[in-house]
Each structure stands twice: as structure tokens, then as C-alpha cells.
CSV table of C-alpha atoms in Angstrom, one decimal:
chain,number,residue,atom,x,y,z
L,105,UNK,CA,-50.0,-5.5,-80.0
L,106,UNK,CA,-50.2,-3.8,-83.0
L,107,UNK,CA,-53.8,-2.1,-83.8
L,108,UNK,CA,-54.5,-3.2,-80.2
L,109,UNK,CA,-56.5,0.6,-80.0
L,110,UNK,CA,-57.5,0.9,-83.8
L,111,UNK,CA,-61.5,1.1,-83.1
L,112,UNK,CA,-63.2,3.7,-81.6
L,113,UNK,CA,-63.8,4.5,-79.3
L,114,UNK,CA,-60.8,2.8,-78.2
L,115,UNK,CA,-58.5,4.6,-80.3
L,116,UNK,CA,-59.7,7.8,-78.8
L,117,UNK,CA,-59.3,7.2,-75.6
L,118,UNK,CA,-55.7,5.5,-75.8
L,119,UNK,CA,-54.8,8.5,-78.0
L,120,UNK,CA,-55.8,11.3,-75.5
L,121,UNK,CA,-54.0,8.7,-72.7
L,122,UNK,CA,-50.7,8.4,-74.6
L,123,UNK,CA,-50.7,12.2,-75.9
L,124,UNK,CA,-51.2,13.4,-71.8
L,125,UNK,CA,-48.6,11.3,-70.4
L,126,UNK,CA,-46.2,12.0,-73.2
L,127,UNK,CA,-46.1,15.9,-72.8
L,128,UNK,CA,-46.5,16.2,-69.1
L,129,UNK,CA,-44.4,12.9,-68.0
L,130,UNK,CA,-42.1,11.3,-70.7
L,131,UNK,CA,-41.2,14.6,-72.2
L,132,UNK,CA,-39.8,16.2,-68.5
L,133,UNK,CA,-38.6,12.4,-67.7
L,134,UNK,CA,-36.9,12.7,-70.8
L,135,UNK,CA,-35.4,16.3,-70.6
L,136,UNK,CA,-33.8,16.1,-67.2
L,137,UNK,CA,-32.5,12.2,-67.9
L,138,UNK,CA,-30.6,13.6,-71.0
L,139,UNK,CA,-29.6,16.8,-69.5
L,140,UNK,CA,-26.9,14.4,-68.2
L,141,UNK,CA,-24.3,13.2,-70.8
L,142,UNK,CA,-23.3,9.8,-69.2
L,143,UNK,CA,-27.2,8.9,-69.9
L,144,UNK,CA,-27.9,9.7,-73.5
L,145,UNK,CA,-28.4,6.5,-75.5
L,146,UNK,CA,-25.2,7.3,-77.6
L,147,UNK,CA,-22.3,9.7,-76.9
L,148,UNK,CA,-22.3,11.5,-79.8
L,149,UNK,CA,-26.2,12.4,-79.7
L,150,UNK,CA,-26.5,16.1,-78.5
L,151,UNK,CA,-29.9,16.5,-75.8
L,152,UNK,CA,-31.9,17.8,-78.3
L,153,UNK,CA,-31.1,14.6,-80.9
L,154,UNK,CA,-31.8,12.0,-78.1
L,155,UNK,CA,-34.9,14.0,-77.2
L,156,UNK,CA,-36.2,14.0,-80.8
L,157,UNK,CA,-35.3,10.3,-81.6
L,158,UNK,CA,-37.3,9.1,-77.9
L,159,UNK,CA,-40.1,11.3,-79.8
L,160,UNK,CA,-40.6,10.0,-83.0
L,161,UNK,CA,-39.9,6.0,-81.0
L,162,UNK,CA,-42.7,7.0,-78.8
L,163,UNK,CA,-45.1,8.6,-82.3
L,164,UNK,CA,-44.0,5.1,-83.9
L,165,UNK,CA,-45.1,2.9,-81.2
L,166,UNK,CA,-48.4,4.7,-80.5
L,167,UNK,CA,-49.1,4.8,-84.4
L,168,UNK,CA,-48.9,1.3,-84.9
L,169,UNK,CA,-51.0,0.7,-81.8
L,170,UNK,CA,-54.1,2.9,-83.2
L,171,UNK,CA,-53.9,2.2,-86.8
L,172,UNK,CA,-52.3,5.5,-87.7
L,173,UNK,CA,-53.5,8.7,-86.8
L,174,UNK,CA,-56.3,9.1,-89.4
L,175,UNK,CA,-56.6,8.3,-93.2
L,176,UNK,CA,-53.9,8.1,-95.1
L,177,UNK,CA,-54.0,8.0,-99.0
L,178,UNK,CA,-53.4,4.2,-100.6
L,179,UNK,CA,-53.7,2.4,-104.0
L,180,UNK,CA,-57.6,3.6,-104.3
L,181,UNK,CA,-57.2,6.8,-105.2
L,182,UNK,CA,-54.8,9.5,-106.5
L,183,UNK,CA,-55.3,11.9,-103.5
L,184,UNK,CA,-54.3,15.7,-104.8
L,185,UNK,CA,-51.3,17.2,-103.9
L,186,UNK,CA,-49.7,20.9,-104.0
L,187,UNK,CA,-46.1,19.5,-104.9
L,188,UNK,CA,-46.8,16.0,-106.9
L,189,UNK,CA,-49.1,14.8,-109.8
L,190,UNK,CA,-50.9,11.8,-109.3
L,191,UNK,CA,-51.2,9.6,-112.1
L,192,UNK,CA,-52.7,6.5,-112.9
L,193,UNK,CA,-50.2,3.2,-113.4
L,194,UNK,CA,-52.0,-0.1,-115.2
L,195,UNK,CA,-51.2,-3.3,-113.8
L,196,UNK,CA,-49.0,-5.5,-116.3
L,197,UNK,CA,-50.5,-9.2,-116.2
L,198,UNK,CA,-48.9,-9.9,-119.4
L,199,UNK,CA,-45.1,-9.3,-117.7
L,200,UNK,CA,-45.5,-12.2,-115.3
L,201,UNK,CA,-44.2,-15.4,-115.3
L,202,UNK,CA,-41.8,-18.1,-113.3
L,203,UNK,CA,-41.9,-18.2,-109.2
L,204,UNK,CA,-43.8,-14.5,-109.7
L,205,UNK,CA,-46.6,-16.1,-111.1
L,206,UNK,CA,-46.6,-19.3,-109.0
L,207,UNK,CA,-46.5,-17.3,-105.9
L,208,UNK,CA,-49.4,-14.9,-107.2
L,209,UNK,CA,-51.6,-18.1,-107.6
L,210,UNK,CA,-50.4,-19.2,-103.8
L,211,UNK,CA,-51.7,-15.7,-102.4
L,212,UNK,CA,-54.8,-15.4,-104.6
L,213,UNK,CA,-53.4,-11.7,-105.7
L,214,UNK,CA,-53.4,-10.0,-108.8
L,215,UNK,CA,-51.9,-7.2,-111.2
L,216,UNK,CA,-54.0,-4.1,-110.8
L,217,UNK,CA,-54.3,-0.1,-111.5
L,218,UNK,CA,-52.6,1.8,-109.0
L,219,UNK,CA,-51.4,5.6,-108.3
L,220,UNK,CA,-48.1,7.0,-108.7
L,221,UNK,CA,-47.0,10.5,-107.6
L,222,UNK,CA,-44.6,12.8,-109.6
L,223,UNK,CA,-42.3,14.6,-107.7
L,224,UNK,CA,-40.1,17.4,-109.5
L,225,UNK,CA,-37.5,20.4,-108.9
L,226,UNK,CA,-38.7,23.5,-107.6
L,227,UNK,CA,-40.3,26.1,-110.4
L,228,UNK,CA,-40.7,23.0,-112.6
L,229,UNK,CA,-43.1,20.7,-114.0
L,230,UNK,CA,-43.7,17.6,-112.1
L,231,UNK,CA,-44.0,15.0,-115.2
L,232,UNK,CA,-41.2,14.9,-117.5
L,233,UNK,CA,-42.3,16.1,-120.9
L,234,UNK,CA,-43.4,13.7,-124.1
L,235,UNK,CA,-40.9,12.7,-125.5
L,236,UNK,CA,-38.4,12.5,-122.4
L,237,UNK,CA,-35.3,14.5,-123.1
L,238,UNK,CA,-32.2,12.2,-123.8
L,239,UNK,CA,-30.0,11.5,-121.6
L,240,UNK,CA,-32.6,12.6,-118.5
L,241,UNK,CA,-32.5,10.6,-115.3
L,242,UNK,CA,-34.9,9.6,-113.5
L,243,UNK,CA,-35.8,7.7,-109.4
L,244,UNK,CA,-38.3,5.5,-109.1
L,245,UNK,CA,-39.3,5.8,-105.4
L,246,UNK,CA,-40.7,3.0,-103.1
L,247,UNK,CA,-41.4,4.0,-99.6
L,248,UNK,CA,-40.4,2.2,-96.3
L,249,UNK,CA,-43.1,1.3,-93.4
L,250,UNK,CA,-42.7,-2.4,-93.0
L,251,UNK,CA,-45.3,-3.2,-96.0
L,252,UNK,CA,-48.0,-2.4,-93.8
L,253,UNK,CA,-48.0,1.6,-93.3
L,254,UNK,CA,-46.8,4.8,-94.9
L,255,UNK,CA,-47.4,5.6,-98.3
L,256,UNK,CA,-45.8,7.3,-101.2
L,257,UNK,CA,-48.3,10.6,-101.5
L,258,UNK,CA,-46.4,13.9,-100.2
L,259,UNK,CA,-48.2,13.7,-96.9
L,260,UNK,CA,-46.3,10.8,-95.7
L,261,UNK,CA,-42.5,10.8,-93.5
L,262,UNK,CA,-40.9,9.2,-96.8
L,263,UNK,CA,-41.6,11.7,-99.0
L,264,UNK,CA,-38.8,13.7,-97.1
L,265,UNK,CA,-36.8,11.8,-98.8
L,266,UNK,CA,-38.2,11.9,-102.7
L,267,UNK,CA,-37.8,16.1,-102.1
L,268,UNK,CA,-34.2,15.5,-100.9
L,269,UNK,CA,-33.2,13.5,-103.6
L,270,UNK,CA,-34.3,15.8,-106.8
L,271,UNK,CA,-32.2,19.0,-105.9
L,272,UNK,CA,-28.8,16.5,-105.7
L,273,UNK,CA,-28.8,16.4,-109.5
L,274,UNK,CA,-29.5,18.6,-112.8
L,275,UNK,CA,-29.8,15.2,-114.5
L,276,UNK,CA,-32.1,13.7,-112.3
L,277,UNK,CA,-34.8,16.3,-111.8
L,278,UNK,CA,-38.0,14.1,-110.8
L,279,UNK,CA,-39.0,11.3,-109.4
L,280,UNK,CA,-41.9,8.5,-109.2
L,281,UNK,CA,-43.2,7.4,-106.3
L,282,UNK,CA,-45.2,3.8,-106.4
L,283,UNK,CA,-48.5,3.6,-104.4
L,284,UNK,CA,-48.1,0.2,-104.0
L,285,UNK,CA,-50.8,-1.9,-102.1
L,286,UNK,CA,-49.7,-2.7,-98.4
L,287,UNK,CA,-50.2,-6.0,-96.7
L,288,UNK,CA,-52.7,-6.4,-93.4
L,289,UNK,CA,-53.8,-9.6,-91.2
L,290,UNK,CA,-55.3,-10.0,-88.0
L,291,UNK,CA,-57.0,-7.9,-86.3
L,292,UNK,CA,-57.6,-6.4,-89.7
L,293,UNK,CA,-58.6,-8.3,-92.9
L,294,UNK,CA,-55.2,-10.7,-94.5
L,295,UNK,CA,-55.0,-8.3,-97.8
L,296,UNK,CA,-51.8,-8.1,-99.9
L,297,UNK,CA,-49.2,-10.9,-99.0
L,298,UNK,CA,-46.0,-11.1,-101.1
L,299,UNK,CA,-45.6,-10.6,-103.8
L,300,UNK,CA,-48.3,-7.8,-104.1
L,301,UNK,CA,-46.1,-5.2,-103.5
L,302,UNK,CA,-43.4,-6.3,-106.1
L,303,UNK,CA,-46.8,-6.5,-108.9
L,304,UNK,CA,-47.1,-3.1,-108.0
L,305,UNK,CA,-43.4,-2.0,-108.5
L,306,UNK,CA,-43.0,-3.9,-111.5
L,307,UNK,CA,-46.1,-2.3,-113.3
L,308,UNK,CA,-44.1,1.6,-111.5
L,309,UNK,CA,-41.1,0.1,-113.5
L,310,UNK,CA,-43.0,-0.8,-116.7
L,311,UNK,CA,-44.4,2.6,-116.6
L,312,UNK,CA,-41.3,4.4,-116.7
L,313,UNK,CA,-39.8,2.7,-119.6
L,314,UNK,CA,-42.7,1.7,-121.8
L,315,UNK,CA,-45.4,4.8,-121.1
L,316,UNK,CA,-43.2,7.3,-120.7
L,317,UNK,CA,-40.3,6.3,-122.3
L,318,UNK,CA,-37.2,6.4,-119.9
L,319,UNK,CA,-34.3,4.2,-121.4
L,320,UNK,CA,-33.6,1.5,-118.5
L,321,UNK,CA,-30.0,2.7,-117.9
L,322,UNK,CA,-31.3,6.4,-117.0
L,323,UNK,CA,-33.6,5.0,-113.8
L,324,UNK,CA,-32.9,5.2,-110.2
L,325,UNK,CA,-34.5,2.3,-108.1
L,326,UNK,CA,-34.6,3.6,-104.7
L,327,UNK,CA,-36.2,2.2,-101.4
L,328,UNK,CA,-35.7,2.8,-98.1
L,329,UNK,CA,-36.2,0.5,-95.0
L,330,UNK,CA,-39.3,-2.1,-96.6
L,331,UNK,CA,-38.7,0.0,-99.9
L,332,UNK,CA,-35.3,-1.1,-100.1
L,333,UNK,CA,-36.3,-4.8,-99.9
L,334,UNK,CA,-39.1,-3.9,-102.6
L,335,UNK,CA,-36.6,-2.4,-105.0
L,336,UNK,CA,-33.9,-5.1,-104.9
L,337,UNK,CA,-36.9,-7.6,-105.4
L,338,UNK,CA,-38.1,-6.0,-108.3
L,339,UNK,CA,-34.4,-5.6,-109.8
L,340,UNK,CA,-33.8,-9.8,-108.8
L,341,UNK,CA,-36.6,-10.3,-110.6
L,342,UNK,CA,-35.8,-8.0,-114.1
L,343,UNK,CA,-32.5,-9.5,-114.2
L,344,UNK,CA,-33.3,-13.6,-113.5
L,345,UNK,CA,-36.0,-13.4,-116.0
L,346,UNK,CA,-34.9,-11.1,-118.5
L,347,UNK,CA,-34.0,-13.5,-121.3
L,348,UNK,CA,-37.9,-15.2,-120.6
L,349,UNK,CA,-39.2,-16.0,-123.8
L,350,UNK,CA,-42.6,-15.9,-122.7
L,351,UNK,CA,-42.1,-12.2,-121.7
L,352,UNK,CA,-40.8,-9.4,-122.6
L,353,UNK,CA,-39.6,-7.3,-119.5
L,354,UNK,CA,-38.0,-3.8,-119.5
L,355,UNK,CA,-34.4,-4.3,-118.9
L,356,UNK,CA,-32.6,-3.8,-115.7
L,357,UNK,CA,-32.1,0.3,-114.5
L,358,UNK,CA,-28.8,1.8,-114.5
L,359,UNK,CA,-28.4,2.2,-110.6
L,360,UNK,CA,-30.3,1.1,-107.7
L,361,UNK,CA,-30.0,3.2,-104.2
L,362,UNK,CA,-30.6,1.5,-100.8
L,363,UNK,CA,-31.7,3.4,-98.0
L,364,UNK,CA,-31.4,1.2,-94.6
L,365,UNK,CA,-33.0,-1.5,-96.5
L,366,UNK,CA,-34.8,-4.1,-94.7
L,367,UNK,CA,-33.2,-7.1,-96.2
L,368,UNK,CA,-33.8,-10.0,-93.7
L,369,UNK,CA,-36.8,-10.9,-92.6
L,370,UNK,CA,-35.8,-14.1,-91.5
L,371,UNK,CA,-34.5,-14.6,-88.1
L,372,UNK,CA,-30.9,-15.3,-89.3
L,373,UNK,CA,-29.3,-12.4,-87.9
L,374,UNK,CA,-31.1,-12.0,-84.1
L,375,UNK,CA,-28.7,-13.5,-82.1
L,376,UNK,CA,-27.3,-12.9,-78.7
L,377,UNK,CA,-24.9,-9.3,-79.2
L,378,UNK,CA,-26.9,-8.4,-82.7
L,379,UNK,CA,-28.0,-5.2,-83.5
L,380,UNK,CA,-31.4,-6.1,-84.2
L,381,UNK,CA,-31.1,-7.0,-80.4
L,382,UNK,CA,-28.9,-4.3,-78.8
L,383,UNK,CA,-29.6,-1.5,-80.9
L,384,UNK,CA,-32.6,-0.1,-78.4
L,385,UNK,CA,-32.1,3.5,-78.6
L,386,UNK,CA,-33.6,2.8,-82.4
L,387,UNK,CA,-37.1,3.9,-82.5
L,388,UNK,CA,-38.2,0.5,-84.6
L,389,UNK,CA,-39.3,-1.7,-82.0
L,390,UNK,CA,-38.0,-4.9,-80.4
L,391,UNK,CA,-38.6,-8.2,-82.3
L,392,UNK,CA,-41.2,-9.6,-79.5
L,393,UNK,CA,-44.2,-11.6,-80.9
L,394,UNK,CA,-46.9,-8.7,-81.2
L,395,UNK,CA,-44.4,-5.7,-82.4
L,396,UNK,CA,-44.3,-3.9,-85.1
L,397,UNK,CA,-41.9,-5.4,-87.2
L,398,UNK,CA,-43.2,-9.2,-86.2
L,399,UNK,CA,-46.8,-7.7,-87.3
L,400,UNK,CA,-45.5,-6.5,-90.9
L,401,UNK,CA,-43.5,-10.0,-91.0
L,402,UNK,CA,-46.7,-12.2,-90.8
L,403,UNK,CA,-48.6,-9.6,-92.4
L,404,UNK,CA,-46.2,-9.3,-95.4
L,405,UNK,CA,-45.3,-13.2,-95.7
L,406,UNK,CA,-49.4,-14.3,-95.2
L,407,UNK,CA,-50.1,-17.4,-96.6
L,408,UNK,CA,-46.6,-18.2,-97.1
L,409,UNK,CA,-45.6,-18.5,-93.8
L,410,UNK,CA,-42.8,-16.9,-91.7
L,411,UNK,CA,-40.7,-20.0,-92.8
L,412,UNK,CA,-40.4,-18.4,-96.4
L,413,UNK,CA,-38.3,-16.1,-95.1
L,414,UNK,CA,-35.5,-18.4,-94.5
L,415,UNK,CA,-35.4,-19.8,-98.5
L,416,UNK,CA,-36.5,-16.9,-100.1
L,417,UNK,CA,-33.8,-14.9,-102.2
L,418,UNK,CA,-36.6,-12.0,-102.6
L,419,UNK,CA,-37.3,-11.7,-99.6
L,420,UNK,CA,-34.4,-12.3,-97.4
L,421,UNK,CA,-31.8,-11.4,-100.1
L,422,UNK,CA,-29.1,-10.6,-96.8
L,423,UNK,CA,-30.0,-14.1,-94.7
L,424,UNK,CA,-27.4,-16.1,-93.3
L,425,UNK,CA,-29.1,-19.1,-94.1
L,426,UNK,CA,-27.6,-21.2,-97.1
L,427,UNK,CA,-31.1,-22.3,-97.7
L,428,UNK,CA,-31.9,-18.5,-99.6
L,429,UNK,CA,-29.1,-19.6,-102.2
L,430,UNK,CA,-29.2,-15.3,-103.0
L,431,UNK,CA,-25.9,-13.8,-105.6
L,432,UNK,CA,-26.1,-10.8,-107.2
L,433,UNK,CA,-24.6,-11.4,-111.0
L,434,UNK,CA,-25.7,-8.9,-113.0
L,435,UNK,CA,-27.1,-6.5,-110.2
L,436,UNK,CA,-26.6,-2.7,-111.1
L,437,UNK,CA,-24.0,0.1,-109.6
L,438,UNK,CA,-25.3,0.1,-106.0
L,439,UNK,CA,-25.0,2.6,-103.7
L,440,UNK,CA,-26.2,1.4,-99.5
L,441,UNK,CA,-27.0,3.1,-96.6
L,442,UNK,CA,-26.5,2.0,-92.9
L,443,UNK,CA,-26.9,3.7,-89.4
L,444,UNK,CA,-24.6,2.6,-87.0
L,445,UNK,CA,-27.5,3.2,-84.2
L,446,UNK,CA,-30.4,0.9,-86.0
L,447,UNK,CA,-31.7,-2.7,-85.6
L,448,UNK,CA,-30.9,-3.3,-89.3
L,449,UNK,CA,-27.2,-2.5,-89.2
L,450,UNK,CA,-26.3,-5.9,-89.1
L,451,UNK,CA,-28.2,-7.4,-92.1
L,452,UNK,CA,-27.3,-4.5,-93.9
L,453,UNK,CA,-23.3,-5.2,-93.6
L,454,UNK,CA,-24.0,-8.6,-94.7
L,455,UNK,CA,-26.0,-7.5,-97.7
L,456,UNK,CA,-23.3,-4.9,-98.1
L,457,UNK,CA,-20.5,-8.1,-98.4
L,458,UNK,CA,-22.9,-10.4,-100.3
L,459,UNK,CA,-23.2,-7.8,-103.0
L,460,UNK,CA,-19.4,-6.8,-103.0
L,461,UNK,CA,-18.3,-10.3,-103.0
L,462,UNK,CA,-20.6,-11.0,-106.5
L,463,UNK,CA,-20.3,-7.7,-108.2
L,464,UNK,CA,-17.0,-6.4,-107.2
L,465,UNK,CA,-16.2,-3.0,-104.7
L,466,UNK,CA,-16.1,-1.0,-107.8
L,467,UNK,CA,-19.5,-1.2,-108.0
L,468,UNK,CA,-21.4,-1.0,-104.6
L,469,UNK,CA,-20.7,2.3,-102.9
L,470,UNK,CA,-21.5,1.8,-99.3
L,471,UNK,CA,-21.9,4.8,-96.5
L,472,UNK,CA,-22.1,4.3,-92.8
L,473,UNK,CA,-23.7,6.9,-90.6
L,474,UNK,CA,-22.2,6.7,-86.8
L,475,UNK,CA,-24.4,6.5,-84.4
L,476,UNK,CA,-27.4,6.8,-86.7
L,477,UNK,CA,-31.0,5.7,-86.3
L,478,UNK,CA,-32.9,3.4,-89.0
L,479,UNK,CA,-33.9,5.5,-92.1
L,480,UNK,CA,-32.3,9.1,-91.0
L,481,UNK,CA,-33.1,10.8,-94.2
L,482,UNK,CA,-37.0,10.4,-93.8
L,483,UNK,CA,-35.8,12.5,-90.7
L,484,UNK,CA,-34.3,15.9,-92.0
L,485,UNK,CA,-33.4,16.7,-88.5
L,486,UNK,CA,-31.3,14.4,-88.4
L,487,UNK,CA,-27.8,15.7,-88.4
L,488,UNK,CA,-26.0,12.9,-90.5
L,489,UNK,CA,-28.6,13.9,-93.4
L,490,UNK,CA,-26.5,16.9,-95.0
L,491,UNK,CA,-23.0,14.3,-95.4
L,492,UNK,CA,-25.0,11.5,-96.5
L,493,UNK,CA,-27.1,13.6,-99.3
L,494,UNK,CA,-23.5,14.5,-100.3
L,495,UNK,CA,-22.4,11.4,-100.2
L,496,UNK,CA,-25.5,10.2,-102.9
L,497,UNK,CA,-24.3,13.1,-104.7
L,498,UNK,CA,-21.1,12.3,-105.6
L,499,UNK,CA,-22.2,9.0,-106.4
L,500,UNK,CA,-24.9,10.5,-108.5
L,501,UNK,CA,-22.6,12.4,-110.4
């Protein structure tokens, strides 16, 4: 269960358990089992690729067992760093309106001030300068973790990513990363149901185009695994209200990038031979009640209810359910990312078709990793990371 071992001392003790039992009997269990090519998890994965992946499955498991390994920076406070800026990003009560505010009221949450980190090309500043330069490019970043973990300060696995994407393109030299508020429930306080998170990314968004003063068309939406799902949220939501009379919203970006986006959270796509299902060599968990990824589910959903995720376009934009009644008219270029090896693989081909079948293959760009885990480029070990930055590349371009 997840933060089954987060109090002390507890946590200590399952933590000096699992890390003495990992190096001196999963790790040699491990390095003779793959030694043996019939028994690594996929037939393309060299030893030293199924070793890492059982690695970082085993890291995952344990983290989400304890709570994390110690404090990680949130929405509190901007928490220095030697390659970002932290900065502070007001919340924008006076941008929402129709189901957004309806389903603020339902969760009792609230705009408020958050931190953003600024991310920008080696031997350069990290905050564009005043005014932005014409023409200049921009990502807005929102990190994966299920809603409940991670974080979008340099310290955390996404970050990888953020560094990644600024030395593809001369015109796209930085990028923002949102520290939006993550949802919890039981064993820890309910804090920050849907649709905190998309608050959060709407007042990142607002930022960019009415603080700084990026044109719309010049921003990058990018999320990866939860992120994703965060970033075509906050995209659904420019575009269905952007004619509002009773606000005035930034317009839609230019492009929106998907990294193994997390775009069911209904149970529309675990059936008997699915991926969410068969795909074990993944290092996100199984869907059993008490994992990981049914934890960030009831966290996330709260006072909703997991049946929300079955008629929600926001937040199960790729669910086979009629009942979501999702299209993407007037969506952005979009450029998605799938691993052949992950749970998600599945919902993200349907999304993939959903989106093609509305906007028309000229305009989503989609790249399939063989044999990849869920969210490779957090993981720049991964050796499917140099093809698919050159894939965003191209597409950059």
C-alpha cells in the first residue's frame, strides 16, 4: 500500500530492509537471471538495460511505499537551484469560469501563488529577457508522477527531460517548469483533487503570455506521463472556452508535445490481453487496489469519485467509453510519444487515433519506441532517448 512505511520509525526500518535485500539478493538474482538471453523481459533489452529498468521498478515501488526518500521541493517555496530560477506565478481567479469553476466549488480548492522554475541553454540566462525577442519559442513544462509525487525543481527525475529539450532548438532556448500542487488522501491528509493541478497550469500558462509576454503561437505545452494529461487539460480547456465572454483567456499555444501521457484514468482500456495488464516488465506498477497508480487515481479524482473518470473529457480524454463524449477540433500541431514496453501503450494509441481522426495526420506527429518503458526520456540511459530527441527535433524544426 502506498505510504504503508511513511512514518518513522517505520520508514527507516523498511528502508534499511529493502536497500539490504536489494544489493545483496535482487541485484545477484537479477544479474545471473539476465545473464541468460531467453529470460530478459524483452529480446531487444541488452543485460545491462533489463538490469537498470528492474532498478528503477524496484526505487519506484519502494518510493511510493515510504513517502519518498526525503523532502522534496513543492508549491511552498521556490527552493534555489544552480541551473534554474525560481520565480513566483500568481494564481488567476479572474480566468475561471464554466465546469472549471463548478468543479473548484465541488473540491473546495482555489487559485493560488505558486513557483515556477526557469530552465535555459548552457552559458545563458535562464529568464528570457523584457521584452521577449520576437519570434522566440518557448516550453512550458509539467512534470509526470501520477499527481501525487515528483516535482518540477531541477532535483527531481523529470527535469532530465526540461535539460533535454532546450539544446534541440536555437528557437526554443528555455523553458518553464510549473510547480503545480499535487493531490494526497488517506493515509495522508485529501489535499488537491482535480482540478488543482489544471489552476495551477492555467495561472503557468497565463504567466507566459500576459507577464512575460510570449505570443500564444510561440509556446510549447509539454507533459509527460500525469503531465501529459495536465497539458491536454489545460489546452481542452483554452480552446472550449476561448470565446467566454465572461473571460478573457490567453489563446491556445502553437504546439503541444506528449510524453507517454497518462490519458485514461478510467478502467476502459484494462482488459484481458491489454498492456496496462501484460506490460510487467514496466516499472509502473500493476493496477491492484493499493498500487501506485490506484493511489494517484483516488488521490487525484477525491471528492469526485473514480466514476468521473469514465465521463470526464479532461480527465480521460483517450477512454473508450462513449460517456467522455472527448474530440479534439481546434487542438494544436501534436507531436506523442509511446513505448512499446509500458502499461500506457494502449491508451496512448487510442488517444493517438482520436486525435488523428479530429485534426487530420498532418497534424499529430506520433513516434513509437520498441520495446520501451513508460516515460524513457526522464531516463537518459535509456537507449531509445537519442532517436526520439531527434525525432522532437525535426518536429521542432
Amino acid at each position: 500500500m502506498v505510504h504503508e512505511y511513511s512514518k518513522q520509525p517505520w520508514k527507516g526500518l523498511y528502508l534499511a530492509f529493502a536497500v539490504l535485500v536489494t544489493l545483496f539478493v535482487r541485484l545477484p538474482v537479477w544479474a545471473v537471471t539476465y545473464a541468460f538471453p531467453s529470460a530478459l523481459p524483452r529480446p531487444t533489452w541488452s543485460w545491462r538495460h533489463a538490469m537498470a529498468v528492474a532498478l528503477v521498478r524496484r526505487v519506484t515501488t519502494t518510493a511510493a511505499l515510504v513517502g519518498g526518500f526525503g523532502p522534496v521541493p513543492d508549491y511552498r517555496a521556490i527552493t534555489p537551484a544552480k541551473d534554474a530560477e525560481g520565480v513566483w506565478i500568481d494564481g488567476v481567479p479572474h480566468l475561471i469560469t464554466a465546469e472549471l469553476k463548478v468543479w473548484s466549488t465541488l473540491s473546495d480548492v482555489e487559485p493560488f501563488r505558486i513557483p515556477g522554475y526557469w530552465f535555459g541553454k548552457k552559458d545563458s540566462p535562464h529568464m528570457p529577457s523584457s521584452p521577449v525577442q520576437p519570434g522566440e519559442k518557448v516550453f512550458i513544462f509539467f512534470h509526470g508522477g501520477g499527481y501525487t509525487l515528483e516535482c518540477a525543481h531541477p532535483v527531481g527525475g523529470p527535469a532530465n527531460i526540461v535539460r533535454a529539450l532546450i539544446k534541440l532548438n536555437s528557437h526554443t532556448p528555455r523553458a518553464l517548469a510549473v510547480e503545480y500542487r499535487l493531490s494526497s488522501t488517506h493515509p495522508l491528509p485529501d489535499r488537491h483533487p482535480f482540478p488543482t493541478a489544471l489552476l495551477d497550469a492555467l495561472a503557468g500558462y497565463n504567466y507566459l503570455v500576459s507577464v512575460v509576454g510570449y505570443s500564444p503561437r510561440d509556446i510549447v505545452v509539454v507533459g509527460d506521463s500525469a503531465g501529459g494529461n495536465l497539458a491536454l487539460a489545460l489546452v481542452r480547456y483554452l480552446i472550449e472556452n476561448g470565446s467566454a465572454t465572461e473571460v478573457s483567456l490567453p489563446g491556445p499555444p502553437g504546439s503541444l508535445l506528449l510524453l507517454s501521457p497518462w490519458t485514461d484514468l478510467s478502467d476502459s482500456h484494462d482488459t484481458p490481453g491489454s498492456s496496462s495488464l501484460t506490460n510487467a516488465e514496466d516499472f509502473l506498477d500493476d493496477l491492484a487496489k493499493g498500487s501506485f497508480i490506484s493511489y494517484s487515481k483516488q488521490a487525484f479524482l477525491g471528492p469526485h469519485g473514480l466514476g468521473m473518470a469514465s465521463c470526464n473529457r479532461y480527465i480521460s480524454p483517450a477512454s473508450l467509453y462513449p460517456s467522455v463524449g472527448v474530440h479534439f477540433n481546434g487542438f494544436p500541431r501534436t507531436f506523442i510519444t509511446a513505448g512499446g514496453a509500458e502499461r500506457l501503450f494502449d491508451q496512448i494509441r487510442t488517444l493517438k487515433d482520436k486525435m488523428v481522426a479530429d485534426m487530420g495526420a498532418d497534424k499529430v506527429t506520433y513516434y513509437e519506441a520498441t520495446d520501451t518503458i513508460h516515460d524513457w526520456l526522464a531516463f537518459p540511459w535509456d537507449p531509445a532517448c537519442p532517436a526520439t530527441l531527434m525525432a522532437i527535433q525535426q518536429w521542432l524544426a
